[in-house]
PDB file of C-alpha atoms in Angstrom:
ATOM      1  CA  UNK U  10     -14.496   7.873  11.787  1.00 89.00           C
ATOM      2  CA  UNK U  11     -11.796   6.013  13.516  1.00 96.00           C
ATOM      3  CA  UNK U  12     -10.126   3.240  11.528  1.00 98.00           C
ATOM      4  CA  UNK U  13      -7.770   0.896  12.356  1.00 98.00           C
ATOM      5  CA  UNK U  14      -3.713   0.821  11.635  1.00 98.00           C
ATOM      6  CA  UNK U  15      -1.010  -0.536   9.739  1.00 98.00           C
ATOM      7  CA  UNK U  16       2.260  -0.325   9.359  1.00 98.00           C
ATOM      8  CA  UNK U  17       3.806  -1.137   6.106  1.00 98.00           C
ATOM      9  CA  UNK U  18       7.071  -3.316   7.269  1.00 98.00           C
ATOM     10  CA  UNK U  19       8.700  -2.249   4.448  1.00 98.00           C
ATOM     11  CA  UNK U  20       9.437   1.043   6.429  1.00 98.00           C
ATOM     12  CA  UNK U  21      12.119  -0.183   8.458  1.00 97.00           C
ATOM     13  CA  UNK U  22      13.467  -3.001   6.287  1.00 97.00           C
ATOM     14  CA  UNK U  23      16.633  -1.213   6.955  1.00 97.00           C
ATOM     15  CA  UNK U  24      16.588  -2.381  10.526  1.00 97.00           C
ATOM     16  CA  UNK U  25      16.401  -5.722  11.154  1.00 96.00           C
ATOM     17  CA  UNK U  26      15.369  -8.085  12.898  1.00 96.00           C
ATOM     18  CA  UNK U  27      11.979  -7.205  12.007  1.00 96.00           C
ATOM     19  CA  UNK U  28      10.556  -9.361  14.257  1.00 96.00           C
ATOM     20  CA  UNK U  29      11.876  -6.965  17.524  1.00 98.00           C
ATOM     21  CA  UNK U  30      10.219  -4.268  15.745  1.00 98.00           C
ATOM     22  CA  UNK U  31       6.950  -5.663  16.371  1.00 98.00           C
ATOM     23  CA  UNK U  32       6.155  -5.275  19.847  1.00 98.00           C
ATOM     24  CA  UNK U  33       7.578  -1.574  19.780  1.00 98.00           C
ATOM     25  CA  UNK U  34       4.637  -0.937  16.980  1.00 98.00           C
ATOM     26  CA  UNK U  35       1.974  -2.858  18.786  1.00 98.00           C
ATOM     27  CA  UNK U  36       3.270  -0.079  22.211  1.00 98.00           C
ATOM     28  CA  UNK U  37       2.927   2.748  19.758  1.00 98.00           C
ATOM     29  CA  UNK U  38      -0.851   1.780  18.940  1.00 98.00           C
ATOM     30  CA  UNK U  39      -0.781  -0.417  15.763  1.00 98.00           C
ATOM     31  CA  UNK U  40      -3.238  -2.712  15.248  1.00 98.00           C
ATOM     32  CA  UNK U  41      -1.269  -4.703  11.903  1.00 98.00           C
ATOM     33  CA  UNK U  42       1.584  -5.191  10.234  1.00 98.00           C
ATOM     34  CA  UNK U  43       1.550  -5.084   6.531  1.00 98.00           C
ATOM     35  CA  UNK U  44       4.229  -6.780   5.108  1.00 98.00           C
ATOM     36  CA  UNK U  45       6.498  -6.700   1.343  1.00 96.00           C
ATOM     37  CA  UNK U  46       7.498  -9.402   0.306  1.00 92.00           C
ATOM     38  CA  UNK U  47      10.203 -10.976   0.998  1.00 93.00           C
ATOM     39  CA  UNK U  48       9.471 -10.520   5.010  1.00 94.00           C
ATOM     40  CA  UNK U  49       6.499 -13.651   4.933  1.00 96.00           C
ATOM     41  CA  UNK U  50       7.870 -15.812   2.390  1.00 91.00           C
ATOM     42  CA  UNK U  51      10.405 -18.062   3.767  1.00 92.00           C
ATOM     43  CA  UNK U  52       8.061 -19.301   6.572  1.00 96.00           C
ATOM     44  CA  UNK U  53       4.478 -17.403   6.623  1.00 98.00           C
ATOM     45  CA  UNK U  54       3.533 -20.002   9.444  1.00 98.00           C
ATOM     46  CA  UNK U  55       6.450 -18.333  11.686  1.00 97.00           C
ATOM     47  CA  UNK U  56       5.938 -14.759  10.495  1.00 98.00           C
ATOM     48  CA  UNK U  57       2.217 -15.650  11.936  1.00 98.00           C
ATOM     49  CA  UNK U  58       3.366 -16.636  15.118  1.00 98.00           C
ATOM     50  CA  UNK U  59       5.693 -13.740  15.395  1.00 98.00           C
ATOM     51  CA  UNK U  60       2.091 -11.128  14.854  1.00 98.00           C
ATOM     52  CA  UNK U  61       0.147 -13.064  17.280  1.00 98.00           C
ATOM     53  CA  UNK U  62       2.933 -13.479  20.006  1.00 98.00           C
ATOM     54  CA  UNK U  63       3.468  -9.426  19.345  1.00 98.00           C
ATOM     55  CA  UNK U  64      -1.099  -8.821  19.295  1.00 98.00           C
ATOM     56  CA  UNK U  65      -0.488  -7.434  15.629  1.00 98.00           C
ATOM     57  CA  UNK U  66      -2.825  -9.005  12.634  1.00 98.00           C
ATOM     58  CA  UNK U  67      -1.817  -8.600   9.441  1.00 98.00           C
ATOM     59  CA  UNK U  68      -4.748  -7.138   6.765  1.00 98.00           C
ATOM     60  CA  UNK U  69      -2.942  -7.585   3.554  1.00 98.00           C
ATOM     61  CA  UNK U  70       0.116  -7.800   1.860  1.00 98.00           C
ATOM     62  CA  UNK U  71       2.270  -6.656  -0.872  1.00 98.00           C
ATOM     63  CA  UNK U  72       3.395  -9.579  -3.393  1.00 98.00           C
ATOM     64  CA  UNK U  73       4.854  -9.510  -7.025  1.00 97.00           C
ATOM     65  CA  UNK U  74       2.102  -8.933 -10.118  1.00 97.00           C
ATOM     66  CA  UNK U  75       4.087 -12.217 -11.224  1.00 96.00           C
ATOM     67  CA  UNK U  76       3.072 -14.044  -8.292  1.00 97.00           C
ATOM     68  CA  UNK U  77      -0.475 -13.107  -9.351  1.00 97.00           C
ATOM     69  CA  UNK U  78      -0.248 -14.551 -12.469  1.00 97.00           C
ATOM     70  CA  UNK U  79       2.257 -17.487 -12.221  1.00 97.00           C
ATOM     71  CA  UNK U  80       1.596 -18.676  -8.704  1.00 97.00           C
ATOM     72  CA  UNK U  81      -2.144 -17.478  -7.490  1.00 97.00           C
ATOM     73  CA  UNK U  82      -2.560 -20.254  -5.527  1.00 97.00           C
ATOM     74  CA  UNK U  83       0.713 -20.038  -3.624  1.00 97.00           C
ATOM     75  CA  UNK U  84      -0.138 -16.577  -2.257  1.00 98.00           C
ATOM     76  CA  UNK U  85      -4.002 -17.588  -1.669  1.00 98.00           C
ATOM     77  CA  UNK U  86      -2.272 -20.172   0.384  1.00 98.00           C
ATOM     78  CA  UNK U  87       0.058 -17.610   2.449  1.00 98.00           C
ATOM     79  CA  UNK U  88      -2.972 -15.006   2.815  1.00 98.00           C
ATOM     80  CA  UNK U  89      -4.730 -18.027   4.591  1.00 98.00           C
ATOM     81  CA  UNK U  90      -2.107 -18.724   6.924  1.00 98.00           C
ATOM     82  CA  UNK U  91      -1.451 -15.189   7.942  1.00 98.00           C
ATOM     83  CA  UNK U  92      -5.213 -14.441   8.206  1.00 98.00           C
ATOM     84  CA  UNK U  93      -4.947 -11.710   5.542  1.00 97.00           C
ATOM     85  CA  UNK U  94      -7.726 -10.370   3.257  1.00 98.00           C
ATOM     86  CA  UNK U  95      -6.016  -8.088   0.771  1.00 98.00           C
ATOM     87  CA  UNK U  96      -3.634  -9.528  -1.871  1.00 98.00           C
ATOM     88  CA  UNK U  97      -1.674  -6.373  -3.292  1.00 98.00           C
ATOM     89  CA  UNK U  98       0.234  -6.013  -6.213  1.00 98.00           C
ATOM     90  CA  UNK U  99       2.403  -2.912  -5.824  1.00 96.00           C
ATOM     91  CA  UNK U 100       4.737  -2.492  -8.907  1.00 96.00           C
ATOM     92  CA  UNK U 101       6.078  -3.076 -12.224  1.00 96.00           C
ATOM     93  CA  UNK U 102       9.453  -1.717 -13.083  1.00 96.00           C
ATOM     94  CA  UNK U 103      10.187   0.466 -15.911  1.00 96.00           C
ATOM     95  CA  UNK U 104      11.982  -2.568 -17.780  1.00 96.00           C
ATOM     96  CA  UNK U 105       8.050  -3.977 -17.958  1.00 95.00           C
ATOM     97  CA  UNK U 106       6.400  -0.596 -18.917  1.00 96.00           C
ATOM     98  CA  UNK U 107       5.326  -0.040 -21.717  1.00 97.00           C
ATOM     99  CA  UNK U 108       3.872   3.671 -22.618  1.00 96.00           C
ATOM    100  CA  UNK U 109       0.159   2.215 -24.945  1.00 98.00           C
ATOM    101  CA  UNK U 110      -3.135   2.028 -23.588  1.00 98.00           C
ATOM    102  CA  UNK U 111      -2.848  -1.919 -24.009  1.00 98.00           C
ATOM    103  CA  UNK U 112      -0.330  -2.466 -21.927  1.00 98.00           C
ATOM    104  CA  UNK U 113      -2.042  -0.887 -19.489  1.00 98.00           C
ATOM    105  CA  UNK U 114      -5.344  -2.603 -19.980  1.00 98.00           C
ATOM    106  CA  UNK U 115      -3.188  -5.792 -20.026  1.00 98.00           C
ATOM    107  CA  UNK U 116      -2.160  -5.606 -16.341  1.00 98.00           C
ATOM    108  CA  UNK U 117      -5.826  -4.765 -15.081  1.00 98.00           C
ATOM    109  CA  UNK U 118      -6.966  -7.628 -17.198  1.00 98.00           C
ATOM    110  CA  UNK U 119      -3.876 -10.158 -14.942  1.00 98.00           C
ATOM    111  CA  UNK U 120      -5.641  -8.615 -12.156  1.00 98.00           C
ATOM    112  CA  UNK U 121      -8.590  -9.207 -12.665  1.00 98.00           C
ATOM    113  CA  UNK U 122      -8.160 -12.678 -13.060  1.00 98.00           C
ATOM    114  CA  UNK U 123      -6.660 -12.853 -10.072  1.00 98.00           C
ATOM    115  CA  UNK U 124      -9.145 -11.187  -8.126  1.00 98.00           C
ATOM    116  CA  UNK U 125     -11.276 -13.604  -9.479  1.00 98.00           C
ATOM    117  CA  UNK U 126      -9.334 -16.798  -8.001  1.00 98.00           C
ATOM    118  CA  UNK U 127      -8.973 -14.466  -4.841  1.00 98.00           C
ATOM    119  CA  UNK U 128     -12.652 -13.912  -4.756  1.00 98.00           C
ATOM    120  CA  UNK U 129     -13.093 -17.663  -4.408  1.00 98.00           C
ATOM    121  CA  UNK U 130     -11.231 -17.808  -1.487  1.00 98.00           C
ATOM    122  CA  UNK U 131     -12.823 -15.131   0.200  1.00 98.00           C
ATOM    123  CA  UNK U 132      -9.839 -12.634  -0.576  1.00 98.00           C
ATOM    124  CA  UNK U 133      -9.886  -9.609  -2.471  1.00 98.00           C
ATOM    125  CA  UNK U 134      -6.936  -7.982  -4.786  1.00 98.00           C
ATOM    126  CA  UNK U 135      -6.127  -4.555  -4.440  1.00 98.00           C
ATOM    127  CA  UNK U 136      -3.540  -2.604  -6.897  1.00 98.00           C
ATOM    128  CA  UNK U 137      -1.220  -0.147  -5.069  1.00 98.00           C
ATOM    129  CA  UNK U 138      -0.348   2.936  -6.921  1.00 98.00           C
ATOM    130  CA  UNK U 139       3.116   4.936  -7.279  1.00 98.00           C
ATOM    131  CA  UNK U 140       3.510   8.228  -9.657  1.00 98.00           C
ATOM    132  CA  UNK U 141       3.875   6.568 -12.914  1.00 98.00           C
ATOM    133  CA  UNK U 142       0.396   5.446 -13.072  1.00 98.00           C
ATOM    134  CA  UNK U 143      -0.934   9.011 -12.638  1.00 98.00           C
ATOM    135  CA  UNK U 144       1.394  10.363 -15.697  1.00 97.00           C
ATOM    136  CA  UNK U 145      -0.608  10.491 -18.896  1.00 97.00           C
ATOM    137  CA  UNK U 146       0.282   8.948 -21.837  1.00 98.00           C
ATOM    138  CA  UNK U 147       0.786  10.295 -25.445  1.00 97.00           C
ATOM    139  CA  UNK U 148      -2.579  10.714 -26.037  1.00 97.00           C
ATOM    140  CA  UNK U 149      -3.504  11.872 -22.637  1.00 97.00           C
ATOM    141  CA  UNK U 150      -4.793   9.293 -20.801  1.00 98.00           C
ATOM    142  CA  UNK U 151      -3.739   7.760 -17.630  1.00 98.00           C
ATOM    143  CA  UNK U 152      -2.397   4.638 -16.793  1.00 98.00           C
ATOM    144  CA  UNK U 153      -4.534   4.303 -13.769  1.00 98.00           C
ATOM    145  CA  UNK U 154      -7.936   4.652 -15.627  1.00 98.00           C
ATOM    146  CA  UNK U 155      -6.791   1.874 -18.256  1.00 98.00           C
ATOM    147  CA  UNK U 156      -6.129  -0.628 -15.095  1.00 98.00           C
ATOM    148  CA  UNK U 157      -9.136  -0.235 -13.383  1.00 98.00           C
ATOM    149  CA  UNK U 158     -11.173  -0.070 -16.552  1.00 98.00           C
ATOM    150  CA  UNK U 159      -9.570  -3.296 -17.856  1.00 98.00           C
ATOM    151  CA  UNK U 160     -10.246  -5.140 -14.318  1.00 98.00           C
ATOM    152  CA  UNK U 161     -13.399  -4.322 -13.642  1.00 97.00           C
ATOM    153  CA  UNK U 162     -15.145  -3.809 -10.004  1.00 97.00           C
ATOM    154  CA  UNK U 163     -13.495  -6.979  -8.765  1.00 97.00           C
ATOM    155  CA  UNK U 164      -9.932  -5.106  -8.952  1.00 98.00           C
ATOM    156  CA  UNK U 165      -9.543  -3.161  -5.183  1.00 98.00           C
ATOM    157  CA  UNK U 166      -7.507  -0.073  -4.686  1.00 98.00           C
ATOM    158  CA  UNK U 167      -4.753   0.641  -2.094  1.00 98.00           C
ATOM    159  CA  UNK U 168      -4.419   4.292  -2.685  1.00 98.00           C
ATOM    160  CA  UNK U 169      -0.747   6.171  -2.118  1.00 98.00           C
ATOM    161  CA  UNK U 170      -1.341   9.576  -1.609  1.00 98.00           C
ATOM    162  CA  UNK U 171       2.123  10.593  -1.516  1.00 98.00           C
ATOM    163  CA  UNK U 172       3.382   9.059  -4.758  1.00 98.00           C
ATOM    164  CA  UNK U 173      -0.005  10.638  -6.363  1.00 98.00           C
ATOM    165  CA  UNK U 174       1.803  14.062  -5.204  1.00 98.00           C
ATOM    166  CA  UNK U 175       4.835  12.837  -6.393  1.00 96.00           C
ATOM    167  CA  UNK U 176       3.418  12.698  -9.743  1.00 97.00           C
ATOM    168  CA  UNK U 177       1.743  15.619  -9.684  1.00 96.00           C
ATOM    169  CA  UNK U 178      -1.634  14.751  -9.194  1.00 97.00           C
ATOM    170  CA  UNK U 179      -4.762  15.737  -6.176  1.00 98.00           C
ATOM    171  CA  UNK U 180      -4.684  12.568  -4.090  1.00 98.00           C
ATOM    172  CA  UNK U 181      -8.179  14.704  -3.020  1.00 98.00           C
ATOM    173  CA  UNK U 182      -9.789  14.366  -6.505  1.00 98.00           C
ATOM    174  CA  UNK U 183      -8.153  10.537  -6.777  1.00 98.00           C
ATOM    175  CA  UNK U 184      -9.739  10.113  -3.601  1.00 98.00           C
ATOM    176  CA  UNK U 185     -13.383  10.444  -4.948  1.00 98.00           C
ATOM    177  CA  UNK U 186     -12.609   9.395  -8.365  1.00 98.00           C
ATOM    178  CA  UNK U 187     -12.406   5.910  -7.345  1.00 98.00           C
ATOM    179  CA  UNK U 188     -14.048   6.017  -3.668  1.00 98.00           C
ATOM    180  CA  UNK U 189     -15.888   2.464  -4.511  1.00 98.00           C
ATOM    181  CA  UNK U 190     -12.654   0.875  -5.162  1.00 98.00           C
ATOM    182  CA  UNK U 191     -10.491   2.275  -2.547  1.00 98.00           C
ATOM    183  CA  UNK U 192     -10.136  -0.447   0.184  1.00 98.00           C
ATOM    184  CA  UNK U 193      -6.651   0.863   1.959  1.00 98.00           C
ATOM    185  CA  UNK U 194      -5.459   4.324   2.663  1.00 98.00           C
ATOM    186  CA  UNK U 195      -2.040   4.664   2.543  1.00 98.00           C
ATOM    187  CA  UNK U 196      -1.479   8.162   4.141  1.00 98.00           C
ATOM    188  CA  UNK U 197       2.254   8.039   2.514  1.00 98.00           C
ATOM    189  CA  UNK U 198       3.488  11.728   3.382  1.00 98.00           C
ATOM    190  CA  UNK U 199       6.247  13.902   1.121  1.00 98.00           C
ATOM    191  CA  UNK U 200       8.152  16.613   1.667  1.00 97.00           C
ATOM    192  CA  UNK U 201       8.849  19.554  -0.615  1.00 93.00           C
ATOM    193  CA  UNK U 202       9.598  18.354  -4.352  1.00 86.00           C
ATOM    194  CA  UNK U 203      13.550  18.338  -4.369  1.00 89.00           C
ATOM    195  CA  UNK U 204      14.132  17.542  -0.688  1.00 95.00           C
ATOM    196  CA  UNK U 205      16.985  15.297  -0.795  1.00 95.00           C
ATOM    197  CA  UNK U 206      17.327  13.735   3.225  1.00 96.00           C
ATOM    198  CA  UNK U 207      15.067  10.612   3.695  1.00 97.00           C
ATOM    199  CA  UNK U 208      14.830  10.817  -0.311  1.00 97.00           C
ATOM    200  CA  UNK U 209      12.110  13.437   0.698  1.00 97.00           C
ATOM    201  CA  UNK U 210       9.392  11.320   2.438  1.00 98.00           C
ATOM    202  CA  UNK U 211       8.552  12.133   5.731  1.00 98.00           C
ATOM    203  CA  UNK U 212       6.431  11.017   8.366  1.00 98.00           C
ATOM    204  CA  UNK U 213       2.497  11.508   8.062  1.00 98.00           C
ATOM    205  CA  UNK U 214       2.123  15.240   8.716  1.00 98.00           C
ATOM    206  CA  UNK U 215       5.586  16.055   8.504  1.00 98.00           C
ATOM    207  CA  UNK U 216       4.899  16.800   4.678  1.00 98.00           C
ATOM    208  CA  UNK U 217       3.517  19.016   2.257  1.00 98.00           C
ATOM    209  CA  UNK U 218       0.123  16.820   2.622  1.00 98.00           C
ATOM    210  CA  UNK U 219      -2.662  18.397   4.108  1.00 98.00           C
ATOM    211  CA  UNK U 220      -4.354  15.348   5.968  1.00 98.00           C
ATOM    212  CA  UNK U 221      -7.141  17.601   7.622  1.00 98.00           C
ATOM    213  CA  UNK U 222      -8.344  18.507   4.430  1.00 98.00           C
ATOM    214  CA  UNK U 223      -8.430  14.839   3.145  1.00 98.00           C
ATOM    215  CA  UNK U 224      -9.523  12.896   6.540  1.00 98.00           C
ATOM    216  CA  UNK U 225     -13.105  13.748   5.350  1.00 98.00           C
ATOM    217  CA  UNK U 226     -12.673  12.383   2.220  1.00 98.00           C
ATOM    218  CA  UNK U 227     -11.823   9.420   3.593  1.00 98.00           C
ATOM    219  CA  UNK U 228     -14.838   8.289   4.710  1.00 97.00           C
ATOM    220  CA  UNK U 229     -16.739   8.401   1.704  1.00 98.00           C
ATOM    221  CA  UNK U 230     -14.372   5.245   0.280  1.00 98.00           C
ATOM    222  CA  UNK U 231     -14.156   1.694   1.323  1.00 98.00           C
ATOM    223  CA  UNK U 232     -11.751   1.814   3.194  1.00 98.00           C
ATOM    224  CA  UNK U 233     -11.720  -0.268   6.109  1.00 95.00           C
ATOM    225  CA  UNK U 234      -8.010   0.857   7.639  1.00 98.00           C
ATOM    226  CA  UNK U 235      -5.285   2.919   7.154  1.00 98.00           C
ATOM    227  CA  UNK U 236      -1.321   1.949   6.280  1.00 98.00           C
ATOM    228  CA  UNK U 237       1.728   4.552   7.100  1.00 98.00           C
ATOM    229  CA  UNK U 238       4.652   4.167   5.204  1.00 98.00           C
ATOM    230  CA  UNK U 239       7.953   5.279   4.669  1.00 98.00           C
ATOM    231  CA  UNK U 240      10.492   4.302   1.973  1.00 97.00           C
ATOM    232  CA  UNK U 241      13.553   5.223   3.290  1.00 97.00           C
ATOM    233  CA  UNK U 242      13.142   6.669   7.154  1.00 98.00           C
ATOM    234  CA  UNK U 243      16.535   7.153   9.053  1.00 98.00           C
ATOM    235  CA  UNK U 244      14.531   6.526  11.944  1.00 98.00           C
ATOM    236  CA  UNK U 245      11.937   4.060  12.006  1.00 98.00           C
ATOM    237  CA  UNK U 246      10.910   4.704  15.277  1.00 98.00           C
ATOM    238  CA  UNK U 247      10.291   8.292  15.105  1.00 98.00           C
ATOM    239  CA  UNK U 248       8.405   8.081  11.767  1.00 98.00           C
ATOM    240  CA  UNK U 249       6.044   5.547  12.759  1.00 98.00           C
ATOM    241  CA  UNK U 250       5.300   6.881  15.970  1.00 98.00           C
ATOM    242  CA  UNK U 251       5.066  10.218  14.625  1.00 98.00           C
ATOM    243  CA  UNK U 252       2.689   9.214  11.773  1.00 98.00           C
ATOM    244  CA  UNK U 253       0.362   6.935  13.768  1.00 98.00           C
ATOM    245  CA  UNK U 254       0.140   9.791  16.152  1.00 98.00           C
ATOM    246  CA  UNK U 255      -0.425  12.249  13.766  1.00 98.00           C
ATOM    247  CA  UNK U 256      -3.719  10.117  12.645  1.00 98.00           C
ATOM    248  CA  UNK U 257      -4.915   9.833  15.910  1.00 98.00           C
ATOM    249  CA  UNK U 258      -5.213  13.523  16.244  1.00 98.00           C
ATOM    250  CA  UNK U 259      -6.910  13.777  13.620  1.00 98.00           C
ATOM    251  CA  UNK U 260      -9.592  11.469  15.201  1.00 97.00           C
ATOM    252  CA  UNK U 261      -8.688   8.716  11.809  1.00 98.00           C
TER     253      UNK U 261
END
């Protein structure tokens, strides 16, 4: 199955101006852009015109839980103008955490009310993991399981495998664990544990990942696109070019 391509903009945040960065992806083969925030915020009207002008669409975006919860309407309001479907939390800090099963229910519960609001307007809200969600808890059981269990079907999942291997984790068993929630791939790659250049990510296929194995598994999710990403590339170009080509080999 052949799916179309993102690239997270936070992967060359490093770089700017971000909008000169758009054409080169759109040359490479990317189909969207999927921005953090705060690329779309000061003007999502301009940010649109900058996609369009460069062929690029934009699928969905990463925003703050907060935003969710304080402000659902001013993000419903940005996903309209920049034609997005997918709403996506990405993060709490470790200041927020808090190691109980409530907590953890308590942030699918936030989403799922926002999913609900998002629902109305024809948008859906997708969590996006990192490791910490995959480490159990005192008495053994995961964050991840608690959010999803808390928010119900309506609460989407962008899936990272690489910070799933980060935490130690099969991003092949997460994979069909929640295939009926996972919306996004985000084919996130890692090098060895303890490789210190590029803070150890690499691009997709550079890594310790085996991609081959998983592009199968892919399929049998929801997904309706893929997203490369890389936090911390010393060169942007070269990692998404790599990754997206990388994909295409694989026939994703």
């Amino acid at each position: 199955m052949t799916y179309r391509k993102a690239y997270q903009l936070y992967s060359s945040r490093n770089f700017p101006p971000l909008a000169a960065q758009l054409p080169i992806l759109k040359a490479m083969g990317y189909d969207a852009i999927e921005p953090w925030l705060p690329a779309y915020e000061e003007d999502p009207g301009l940010f649109r015109q900058q996609l369009d002008d460069a062929g690029l669409a934009c699928y969905g975006f990463h925003m703050p839980l907060a935003g969710l919860v304080e402000a659902p309407q001013r993000y419903i309001e940005i996903a309209q103008t920049l034609g997005v479907t997918y709403l996506i939390p990405p993060y709490v800090t470790a200041e927020e955490r808090a190691p109980t099963v409530s907590y953890w229910r308590g942030l699918g519960e936030k989403l799922a009310r926002g999913a609900e609001l998002a629902n109305a307007a024809g948008l859906e809200v997708a969590w996006h993991n990192h490791d910490f969600e995959f480490v159990p808890l005192a008495d053994g059981s995961r964050p991840i399981d608690h959010i999803f269990a808390a928010g119900g079907s309506g609460v989407k999942f962008e899936i990272d495998c690489g910070w799933i291997v980060r935490a130690g984790a099969d991003p092949a068993a997460e994979l069909r664990r929640f295939a009926d929630r996972i919306v996004i791939i985000q084919t996130k790659d890692t090098a060895t544990l303890g490789t210190k250049q590029d803070d150890g990510w690499t691009a997709t296929g550079d890594g310790i990942i085996d991609w081959q194995a998983l592009a199968p598994l892919f399929e049998k999710t929801k997904a309706d696109h893929l997203v490369t990403e890389h936090d911390n590339p010393s060169d942007w170009r070269a990692f998404a070019s790599r990754s997206i080509n990388h994909l295409n080999a694989l026939g994703l």
